[in-house]
PDB file of C-alpha atoms and ligand atoms in Angstrom:
ATOM      1  CA  MET A 221       6.041 -15.488  -5.175  1.00  0.00           C
ATOM      2  CA  LEU A 222       5.716 -11.773  -4.607  1.00  0.00           C
ATOM      3  CA  LEU A 223       8.546  -9.345  -5.049  1.00  0.00           C
ATOM      4  CA  ALA A 224       8.383  -5.890  -3.465  1.00  0.00           C
ATOM      5  CA  LEU A 225      10.510  -3.186  -5.060  1.00  0.00           C
ATOM      6  CA  VAL A 226      11.298  -0.377  -2.635  1.00  0.00           C
ATOM      7  CA  ARG A 227      13.735   2.518  -2.377  1.00  0.00           C
ATOM      8  CA  SER A 228      15.188   4.152   0.736  1.00  0.00           C
ATOM      9  CA  VAL A 229      14.032   7.546   1.967  1.00  0.00           C
ATOM     10  CA  PRO A 230      16.269  10.137   0.240  1.00  0.00           C
ATOM     11  CA  ALA A 231      18.225  12.727   2.214  1.00  0.00           C
ATOM     12  CA  SER A 232      16.462  15.447   0.191  1.00  0.00           C
ATOM     13  CA  ILE A 233      12.901  14.378   1.221  1.00  0.00           C
ATOM     14  CA  ALA A 234      12.305  17.829   2.778  1.00  0.00           C
ATOM     15  CA  GLN A 235      12.197  19.264  -0.782  1.00  0.00           C
ATOM     16  CA  CYS A 236       9.445  16.875  -1.874  1.00  0.00           C
ATOM     17  CA  GLU A 237       6.527  17.934  -4.051  1.00  0.00           C
ATOM     18  CA  LEU A 238       3.453  18.971  -2.079  1.00  0.00           C
ATOM     19  CA  THR A 239       0.000  19.661  -3.501  1.00  0.00           C
ATOM     20  CA  HIS A 240      -2.645  19.438  -0.783  1.00  0.00           C
ATOM     21  CA  LEU A 241      -0.496  19.674   2.346  1.00  0.00           C
ATOM     22  CA  GLU A 242       1.325  22.485   4.148  1.00  0.00           C
ATOM     23  CA  ARG A 243       5.057  21.869   4.357  1.00  0.00           C
ATOM     24  CA  LEU A 244       6.027  20.511   7.786  1.00  0.00           C
ATOM     25  CA  PRO A 245       9.500  19.521   8.952  1.00  0.00           C
ATOM     26  CA  ILE A 246      10.241  15.859   8.192  1.00  0.00           C
ATOM     27  CA  ASP A 247      12.498  13.955  10.572  1.00  0.00           C
ATOM     28  CA  LEU A 248      14.702  12.019   8.153  1.00  0.00           C
ATOM     29  CA  GLN A 249      15.828   9.434  10.706  1.00  0.00           C
ATOM     30  CA  LEU A 250      12.299   8.777  11.892  1.00  0.00           C
ATOM     31  CA  ALA A 251      11.092   8.513   8.287  1.00  0.00           C
ATOM     32  CA  ALA A 252      13.880   6.014   7.582  1.00  0.00           C
ATOM     33  CA  ARG A 253      12.983   3.965  10.694  1.00  0.00           C
ATOM     34  CA  GLN A 254       9.323   3.888   9.728  1.00  0.00           C
ATOM     35  CA  HIS A 255      10.291   2.901   6.194  1.00  0.00           C
ATOM     36  CA  GLN A 256      12.346   0.023   7.582  1.00  0.00           C
ATOM     37  CA  GLN A 257       9.282  -1.138   9.564  1.00  0.00           C
ATOM     38  CA  TYR A 258       7.325  -1.039   6.326  1.00  0.00           C
ATOM     39  CA  VAL A 259       9.979  -3.152   4.607  1.00  0.00           C
ATOM     40  CA  ASP A 260       9.954  -5.589   7.544  1.00  0.00           C
ATOM     41  CA  ALA A 261       6.148  -5.826   7.301  1.00  0.00           C
ATOM     42  CA  LEU A 262       6.367  -6.639   3.593  1.00  0.00           C
ATOM     43  CA  ASP A 263       8.921  -9.296   4.416  1.00  0.00           C
ATOM     44  CA  ALA A 264       6.652 -10.726   7.137  1.00  0.00           C
ATOM     45  CA  LEU A 265       3.807 -10.855   4.612  1.00  0.00           C
ATOM     46  CA  GLY A 266       5.958 -13.110   2.467  1.00  0.00           C
ATOM     47  CA  CYS A 267       7.426 -10.677  -0.059  1.00  0.00           C
ATOM     48  CA  ILE A 268      10.971 -10.862  -1.295  1.00  0.00           C
ATOM     49  CA  VAL A 269      12.070  -7.254  -0.839  1.00  0.00           C
ATOM     50  CA  ARG A 270      14.414  -5.820  -3.446  1.00  0.00           C
ATOM     51  CA  LYS A 271      15.929  -2.396  -2.835  1.00  0.00           C
ATOM     52  CA  LEU A 272      16.335  -0.126  -5.826  1.00  0.00           C
ATOM     53  CA  PRO A 273      19.463   2.049  -5.984  1.00  0.00           C
ATOM     54  CA  GLU A 274      19.273   5.040  -3.667  1.00  0.00           C
ATOM     55  CA  LEU A 275      18.603   8.414  -5.295  1.00  0.00           C
ATOM     56  CA  PRO A 276      19.485  10.859  -2.503  1.00  0.00           C
ATOM     57  CA  HIS A 277      19.016  13.966  -4.675  1.00  0.00           C
ATOM     58  CA  LEU A 278      15.523  13.079  -5.920  1.00  0.00           C
ATOM     59  CA  PRO A 279      13.229  14.128  -3.050  1.00  0.00           C
ATOM     60  CA  ASP A 280      10.260  11.898  -3.933  1.00  0.00           C
ATOM     61  CA  SER A 281      12.207   8.835  -5.028  1.00  0.00           C
ATOM     62  CA  VAL A 282      10.983   6.709  -2.087  1.00  0.00           C
ATOM     63  CA  PHE A 283       7.516   6.730  -3.698  1.00  0.00           C
ATOM     64  CA  VAL A 284       8.326   4.055  -6.279  1.00  0.00           C
ATOM     65  CA  GLU A 285       4.672   3.240  -6.997  1.00  0.00           C
ATOM     66  CA  ASP A 286       4.420   6.275  -9.243  1.00  0.00           C
ATOM     67  CA  ALA A 287       7.058   5.079 -11.710  1.00  0.00           C
ATOM     68  CA  ALA A 288       5.246   2.026 -13.087  1.00  0.00           C
ATOM     69  CA  VAL A 289       2.038   0.071 -13.498  1.00  0.00           C
ATOM     70  CA  VAL A 290       2.779  -3.637 -13.138  1.00  0.00           C
ATOM     71  CA  LEU A 291       0.441  -6.129 -14.805  1.00  0.00           C
ATOM     72  CA  ASP A 292       0.888  -9.898 -15.059  1.00  0.00           C
ATOM     73  CA  GLU A 293       1.824  -9.638 -18.743  1.00  0.00           C
ATOM     74  CA  LEU A 294       3.937  -6.474 -18.821  1.00  0.00           C
ATOM     75  CA  ALA A 295       4.931  -3.343 -16.950  1.00  0.00           C
ATOM     76  CA  VAL A 296       4.115   0.159 -18.119  1.00  0.00           C
ATOM     77  CA  ILE A 297       6.807   2.656 -17.177  1.00  0.00           C
ATOM     78  CA  THR A 298       5.169   5.986 -16.480  1.00  0.00           C
ATOM     79  CA  ARG A 299       6.041   9.542 -17.360  1.00  0.00           C
ATOM     80  CA  PRO A 300       5.436  11.217 -13.984  1.00  0.00           C
ATOM     81  CA  GLY A 301       3.350  14.359 -13.971  1.00  0.00           C
ATOM     82  CA  ALA A 302       5.850  16.291 -11.844  1.00  0.00           C
ATOM     83  CA  GLU A 303       8.984  17.117 -13.840  1.00  0.00           C
ATOM     84  CA  SER A 304      11.097  16.808 -10.697  1.00  0.00           C
ATOM     85  CA  ARG A 305      10.196  13.082 -10.650  1.00  0.00           C
ATOM     86  CA  ARG A 306      11.067  12.059 -14.214  1.00  0.00           C
ATOM     87  CA  ASP A 307      14.600  10.861 -13.378  1.00  0.00           C
ATOM     88  CA  GLU A 308      13.177   8.301 -10.964  1.00  0.00           C
ATOM     89  CA  ILE A 309      11.940   5.978 -13.664  1.00  0.00           C
ATOM     90  CA  SER A 310      15.114   4.624 -15.292  1.00  0.00           C
ATOM     91  CA  SER A 311      16.203   2.479 -12.342  1.00  0.00           C
ATOM     92  CA  VAL A 312      12.649   1.187 -11.914  1.00  0.00           C
ATOM     93  CA  ALA A 313      12.568   0.255 -15.604  1.00  0.00           C
ATOM     94  CA  GLU A 314      15.910  -1.483 -15.270  1.00  0.00           C
ATOM     95  CA  ALA A 315      14.705  -3.584 -12.324  1.00  0.00           C
ATOM     96  CA  LEU A 316      11.278  -4.389 -13.760  1.00  0.00           C
ATOM     97  CA  GLY A 317      12.816  -5.305 -17.108  1.00  0.00           C
ATOM     98  CA  GLU A 318      14.128  -8.476 -15.442  1.00  0.00           C
ATOM     99  CA  TYR A 319      10.564  -9.649 -14.777  1.00  0.00           C
ATOM    100  CA  ARG A 320       8.323  -8.093 -17.392  1.00  0.00           C
ATOM    101  CA  ALA A 321       8.257  -6.839 -20.964  1.00  0.00           C
ATOM    102  CA  LEU A 322       8.263  -3.048 -20.725  1.00  0.00           C
ATOM    103  CA  ARG A 323       6.068  -0.452 -22.391  1.00  0.00           C
ATOM    104  CA  PHE A 324       6.399   3.294 -21.878  1.00  0.00           C
ATOM    105  CA  ILE A 325       4.055   6.261 -21.555  1.00  0.00           C
ATOM    106  CA  GLU A 326       5.293   8.827 -24.068  1.00  0.00           C
ATOM    107  CA  ALA A 327       5.052  12.657 -24.106  1.00  0.00           C
ATOM    108  CA  PRO A 328       2.737  14.509 -23.990  1.00  0.00           C
ATOM    109  CA  GLY A 329       1.185  11.824 -21.819  1.00  0.00           C
ATOM    110  CA  THR A 330       1.796  12.058 -18.088  1.00  0.00           C
ATOM    111  CA  LEU A 331       0.859   9.338 -15.634  1.00  0.00           C
ATOM    112  CA  ASP A 332       1.607   8.627 -11.980  1.00  0.00           C
ATOM    113  CA  GLY A 333       1.223   5.019 -10.862  1.00  0.00           C
ATOM    114  CA  GLY A 334      -0.592   6.290  -7.777  1.00  0.00           C
ATOM    115  CA  ASP A 335      -3.522   7.138 -10.016  1.00  0.00           C
ATOM    116  CA  VAL A 336      -3.964   3.556 -11.193  1.00  0.00           C
ATOM    117  CA  ILE A 337      -5.991   0.777  -9.544  1.00  0.00           C
ATOM    118  CA  VAL A 338      -5.924  -2.620 -11.231  1.00  0.00           C
ATOM    119  CA  VAL A 339      -8.699  -5.056 -10.331  1.00  0.00           C
ATOM    120  CA  GLY A 340      -8.705  -8.167 -12.458  1.00  0.00           C
ATOM    121  CA  ARG A 341      -9.105  -7.018 -16.066  1.00  0.00           C
ATOM    122  CA  ARG A 342     -10.306  -3.555 -15.059  1.00  0.00           C
ATOM    123  CA  ILE A 343      -7.869  -0.669 -14.809  1.00  0.00           C
ATOM    124  CA  PHE A 344      -9.231   2.449 -13.087  1.00  0.00           C
ATOM    125  CA  VAL A 345      -7.196   5.574 -13.780  1.00  0.00           C
ATOM    126  CA  GLY A 346      -7.680   8.851 -11.935  1.00  0.00           C
ATOM    127  CA  ARG A 347      -7.655  12.051 -13.936  1.00  0.00           C
ATOM    128  CA  SER A 348      -5.454  14.263 -11.805  1.00  0.00           C
ATOM    129  CA  THR A 349      -2.938  17.073 -11.799  1.00  0.00           C
ATOM    130  CA  ARG A 350      -0.369  14.324 -12.574  1.00  0.00           C
ATOM    131  CA  THR A 351      -2.260  12.057 -14.997  1.00  0.00           C
ATOM    132  CA  ASN A 352      -3.743  13.358 -18.240  1.00  0.00           C
ATOM    133  CA  ASP A 353      -6.196  11.990 -20.784  1.00  0.00           C
ATOM    134  CA  GLU A 354      -3.443  11.331 -23.334  1.00  0.00           C
ATOM    135  CA  ALA A 355      -1.689   8.963 -20.934  1.00  0.00           C
ATOM    136  CA  ILE A 356      -4.988   7.256 -20.130  1.00  0.00           C
ATOM    137  CA  ARG A 357      -5.481   6.779 -23.877  1.00  0.00           C
ATOM    138  CA  GLN A 358      -1.968   5.324 -24.230  1.00  0.00           C
ATOM    139  CA  LEU A 359      -2.545   2.961 -21.308  1.00  0.00           C
ATOM    140  CA  GLY A 360      -5.722   1.768 -23.004  1.00  0.00           C
ATOM    141  CA  GLU A 361      -3.873   1.237 -26.283  1.00  0.00           C
ATOM    142  CA  ILE A 362      -1.110  -0.751 -24.556  1.00  0.00           C
ATOM    143  CA  THR A 363      -3.441  -2.979 -22.561  1.00  0.00           C
ATOM    144  CA  SER A 364      -6.623  -3.451 -24.614  1.00  0.00           C
ATOM    145  CA  SER A 365      -5.237  -6.315 -26.710  1.00  0.00           C
ATOM    146  CA  LEU A 366      -4.522  -8.127 -23.425  1.00  0.00           C
ATOM    147  CA  GLY A 367      -8.187  -7.876 -22.505  1.00  0.00           C
ATOM    148  CA  TYR A 368      -7.983  -4.979 -20.068  1.00  0.00           C
ATOM    149  CA  ASP A 369     -10.618  -2.291 -19.871  1.00  0.00           C
ATOM    150  CA  VAL A 370      -9.267   1.129 -18.903  1.00  0.00           C
ATOM    151  CA  GLN A 371     -11.749   3.445 -17.207  1.00  0.00           C
ATOM    152  CA  ALA A 372     -11.021   7.088 -16.378  1.00  0.00           C
ATOM    153  CA  VAL A 373     -12.145   8.133 -12.911  1.00  0.00           C
ATOM    154  CA  SER A 374     -12.741  11.657 -11.629  1.00  0.00           C
ATOM    155  CA  PHE A 375     -11.914  12.420  -8.026  1.00  0.00           C
ATOM    156  CA  ARG A 376     -11.081  15.431  -5.857  1.00  0.00           C
ATOM    157  CA  GLY A 377      -9.531  16.419  -2.548  1.00  0.00           C
ATOM    158  CA  CYS A 378      -6.300  14.440  -2.775  1.00  0.00           C
ATOM    159  CA  LEU A 379      -3.243  13.983  -4.985  1.00  0.00           C
ATOM    160  CA  HIS A 380      -3.745  10.517  -6.443  1.00  0.00           C
ATOM    161  CA  LEU A 381      -6.682   8.184  -7.002  1.00  0.00           C
ATOM    162  CA  ARG A 382      -5.095   5.676  -4.641  1.00  0.00           C
ATOM    163  CA  SER A 383      -5.431   8.189  -1.803  1.00  0.00           C
ATOM    164  CA  ALA A 384      -9.183   8.177  -2.435  1.00  0.00           C
ATOM    165  CA  ALA A 385      -9.607   4.438  -3.022  1.00  0.00           C
ATOM    166  CA  THR A 386      -7.654   1.182  -3.003  1.00  0.00           C
ATOM    167  CA  LYS A 387      -8.384  -2.431  -3.775  1.00  0.00           C
ATOM    168  CA  LEU A 388      -8.944  -4.675  -0.729  1.00  0.00           C
ATOM    169  CA  ALA A 389      -9.779  -7.824  -2.675  1.00  0.00           C
ATOM    170  CA  ASP A 390     -10.757  -8.700  -6.229  1.00  0.00           C
ATOM    171  CA  ASP A 391     -14.361  -7.671  -5.601  1.00  0.00           C
ATOM    172  CA  THR A 392     -13.943  -4.906  -3.020  1.00  0.00           C
ATOM    173  CA  VAL A 393     -12.544  -1.371  -2.769  1.00  0.00           C
ATOM    174  CA  LEU A 394     -12.031   0.857   0.254  1.00  0.00           C
ATOM    175  CA  LEU A 395     -12.909   4.472  -0.482  1.00  0.00           C
ATOM    176  CA  ASN A 396     -13.457   7.956   0.825  1.00  0.00           C
ATOM    177  CA  PRO A 397     -16.846   8.926  -0.659  1.00  0.00           C
ATOM    178  CA  GLN A 398     -16.025  12.631  -0.266  1.00  0.00           C
ATOM    179  CA  TRP A 399     -13.139  12.227  -2.701  1.00  0.00           C
ATOM    180  CA  VAL A 400     -14.401   9.616  -5.163  1.00  0.00           C
ATOM    181  CA  SER A 401     -17.856   8.291  -5.920  1.00  0.00           C
ATOM    182  CA  GLY A 402     -18.553   4.615  -5.364  1.00  0.00           C
ATOM    183  CA  ASN A 403     -20.294   4.700  -8.766  1.00  0.00           C
ATOM    184  CA  ALA A 404     -16.842   4.723 -10.355  1.00  0.00           C
ATOM    185  CA  PHE A 405     -16.432   1.106  -9.212  1.00  0.00           C
ATOM    186  CA  ALA A 406     -19.684  -0.289 -10.543  1.00  0.00           C
ATOM    187  CA  GLY A 407     -20.099  -4.001  -9.916  1.00  0.00           C
ATOM    188  CA  MET A 408     -17.736  -4.028  -6.937  1.00  0.00           C
ATOM    189  CA  LYS A 409     -18.425  -3.952  -3.219  1.00  0.00           C
ATOM    190  CA  THR A 410     -17.301  -0.771  -1.523  1.00  0.00           C
ATOM    191  CA  ILE A 411     -16.303  -0.117   2.075  1.00  0.00           C
ATOM    192  CA  GLU A 412     -16.218   3.506   3.200  1.00  0.00           C
ATOM    193  CA  ILE A 413     -13.550   4.905   5.477  1.00  0.00           C
ATOM    194  CA  ASP A 414     -14.594   6.526   8.755  1.00  0.00           C
ATOM    195  CA  ALA A 415     -15.501  10.134   7.950  1.00  0.00           C
ATOM    196  CA  GLU A 416     -13.128  11.426  10.644  1.00  0.00           C
ATOM    197  CA  GLU A 417     -10.171   9.801   8.864  1.00  0.00           C
ATOM    198  CA  PRO A 418     -10.242  11.217   5.319  1.00  0.00           C
ATOM    199  CA  SER A 419      -6.815   9.836   4.343  1.00  0.00           C
ATOM    200  CA  ALA A 420      -7.601   6.280   5.446  1.00  0.00           C
ATOM    201  CA  ALA A 421      -8.528   4.881   2.034  1.00  0.00           C
ATOM    202  CA  ASN A 422      -4.987   3.806   1.174  1.00  0.00           C
ATOM    203  CA  ALA A 423      -4.504   0.169   2.181  1.00  0.00           C
ATOM    204  CA  LEU A 424      -1.847  -2.056   0.638  1.00  0.00           C
ATOM    205  CA  GLU A 425      -3.149  -5.495  -0.286  1.00  0.00           C
ATOM    206  CA  VAL A 426      -0.406  -8.125  -0.337  1.00  0.00           C
ATOM    207  CA  GLY A 427      -1.190 -11.761  -0.978  1.00  0.00           C
ATOM    208  CA  GLY A 428      -4.648 -11.574   0.594  1.00  0.00           C
ATOM    209  CA  SER A 429      -3.562  -9.606   3.686  1.00  0.00           C
ATOM    210  CA  LEU A 430      -3.611  -5.859   4.225  1.00  0.00           C
ATOM    211  CA  LEU A 431      -0.989  -3.412   5.381  1.00  0.00           C
ATOM    212  CA  PHE A 432      -2.693  -0.424   6.983  1.00  0.00           C
ATOM    213  CA  PRO A 433      -1.573   2.765   8.795  1.00  0.00           C
ATOM    214  CA  GLU A 434      -1.999   2.618  12.553  1.00  0.00           C
ATOM    215  CA  SER A 435      -2.998   6.300  12.557  1.00  0.00           C
ATOM    216  CA  TYR A 436      -6.555   5.491  11.344  1.00  0.00           C
ATOM    217  CA  PRO A 437      -7.959   3.301  14.160  1.00  0.00           C
ATOM    218  CA  ARG A 438     -11.630   3.808  13.312  1.00  0.00           C
ATOM    219  CA  THR A 439     -11.301   2.625   9.745  1.00  0.00           C
ATOM    220  CA  LEU A 440      -8.967  -0.130  10.938  1.00  0.00           C
ATOM    221  CA  ALA A 441     -11.636  -1.403  13.337  1.00  0.00           C
ATOM    222  CA  ARG A 442     -14.178  -1.309  10.532  1.00  0.00           C
ATOM    223  CA  LEU A 443     -11.912  -3.441   8.322  1.00  0.00           C
ATOM    224  CA  ARG A 444     -11.095  -5.877  11.130  1.00  0.00           C
ATOM    225  CA  ALA A 445     -14.822  -6.298  11.794  1.00  0.00           C
ATOM    226  CA  ARG A 446     -15.167  -7.375   8.161  1.00  0.00           C
ATOM    227  CA  GLY A 447     -12.627 -10.121   8.777  1.00  0.00           C
ATOM    228  CA  TYR A 448      -9.590  -8.746   6.955  1.00  0.00           C
ATOM    229  CA  ASP A 449      -6.180  -9.970   8.046  1.00  0.00           C
ATOM    230  CA  ILE A 450      -4.352  -6.707   8.788  1.00  0.00           C
ATOM    231  CA  ARG A 451      -0.852  -5.722   9.840  1.00  0.00           C
ATOM    232  CA  THR A 452      -0.347  -2.098  10.857  1.00  0.00           C
ATOM    233  CA  VAL A 453       2.622   0.228  10.471  1.00  0.00           C
ATOM    234  CA  ASP A 454       3.320   3.816  11.480  1.00  0.00           C
ATOM    235  CA  ALA A 455       3.780   5.795   8.270  1.00  0.00           C
ATOM    236  CA  SER A 456       3.157   9.230   9.754  1.00  0.00           C
ATOM    237  CA  GLU A 457       6.479  10.817   8.749  1.00  0.00           C
ATOM    238  CA  LEU A 458       6.210  10.036   5.014  1.00  0.00           C
ATOM    239  CA  ALA A 459       2.570  11.114   5.176  1.00  0.00           C
ATOM    240  CA  LYS A 460       3.973  14.655   5.600  1.00  0.00           C
ATOM    241  CA  ALA A 461       5.454  14.212   2.097  1.00  0.00           C
ATOM    242  CA  GLU A 462       1.951  13.314   0.853  1.00  0.00           C
ATOM    243  CA  GLY A 463       2.905   9.668   0.531  1.00  0.00           C
ATOM    244  CA  ALA A 464       0.827   6.738   1.748  1.00  0.00           C
ATOM    245  CA  LEU A 465       1.495   3.019   2.119  1.00  0.00           C
ATOM    246  CA  THR A 466       0.959   1.858  -1.443  1.00  0.00           C
ATOM    247  CA  CYS A 467       3.259   4.632  -2.717  1.00  0.00           C
ATOM    248  CA  CYS A 468       6.364   3.056  -1.206  1.00  0.00           C
ATOM    249  CA  SER A 469       6.430  -0.227  -3.109  1.00  0.00           C
ATOM    250  CA  LEU A 470       5.792  -1.937  -6.408  1.00  0.00           C
ATOM    251  CA  ILE A 471       4.500  -5.457  -5.859  1.00  0.00           C
ATOM    252  CA  VAL A 472       5.424  -7.873  -8.631  1.00  0.00           C
ATOM    253  CA  SER A 473       4.120 -11.416  -8.898  1.00  0.00           C
ATOM    254  CA  VAL A 474       7.094 -13.331 -10.234  1.00  0.00           C
ATOM    255  CA  GLU A 475       5.448 -16.661 -11.032  1.00  0.00           C
ATOM    256  CA  SER A 476       3.279 -15.121 -13.685  1.00  0.00           C
ATOM    257  CA  ARG A 477       6.082 -14.110 -16.020  1.00  0.00           C
TER     258      ARG A 477
HETATM  259  C1  LIG B  67       4.533  13.769  -4.822  1.00  0.00           C
HETATM  260  O1  LIG B  67       3.913  14.831  -4.703  1.00  0.00           O
HETATM  261  O2  LIG B  67       4.752  13.266  -5.922  1.00  0.00           O
HETATM  262  C2  LIG B  67       5.052  13.101  -3.571  1.00  0.00           C
HETATM  263  N1  LIG B  67       5.381  14.095  -2.593  1.00  0.00           N
HETATM  264  C3  LIG B  67       4.066  12.136  -3.006  1.00  0.00           C
HETATM  265  C4  LIG B  67       3.781  10.985  -3.941  1.00  0.00           C
HETATM  266  C5  LIG B  67       2.922   9.962  -3.308  1.00  0.00           C
HETATM  267  N2  LIG B  67       2.671   8.884  -4.190  1.00  0.00           N
HETATM  268  C6  LIG B  67       1.493   8.310  -4.336  1.00  0.00           C
HETATM  269  O3  LIG B  67       0.482   8.737  -3.755  1.00  0.00           O
HETATM  270  N3  LIG B  67       1.422   7.318  -5.188  1.00  0.00           N
END
């Protein structure tokens, strides 16, 4: 069974961190409606959705992906690269502690979950403005005895590695080749996004199906032509906060405890 941890859009979302985007007005009610559609889609894909406590004063708290890296054996609670986001982690740790043993990234390490792609026993970690080499080293130390291989990945043009690439299946990643080289994922098949849709590389894989933003029809058609089972949602309002689909949930397999 899959559990999806989510958190509501906070009233303070307009004060969110922004790195690559110009600040645009965010319609809080529209963002909340779109978030509810996202939750409904997760439910339709068979997830049990669990809502974390609301954190109205933490502007980026809807982006729960950044607070943890969930593996079958344990969960690593991150130390987010943006100081404004550090108070988001305690409630995520509390919830995940019911399902997994917890380990923690310690200072001076900083890590955002959005920089981490787990494929089988391989963990790809983007070096970014949020994730440093010390945290990548700590993640390796925590996971190597479990048989995981942590590989640092360089990328550019976007905030997190998962904006440049995401896992579609255990042997396949979707990527924007302008932002990350396919060589980083040696041994795996790669599918490139349509060049006119640079932000289209963030798909959320849930139980063999994909959740994908309706705003990238060209890449969507490309994925459908490859036979993927895809459900679309409109995530345009949270995209103004530099958040994509994977950012808004932590998917936890609860049989594997
Ligand atoms: C931030 O800058 O931290 C947020 N405004 C967006 C975080 C998006 N999370 C993600 O890509 N994993």
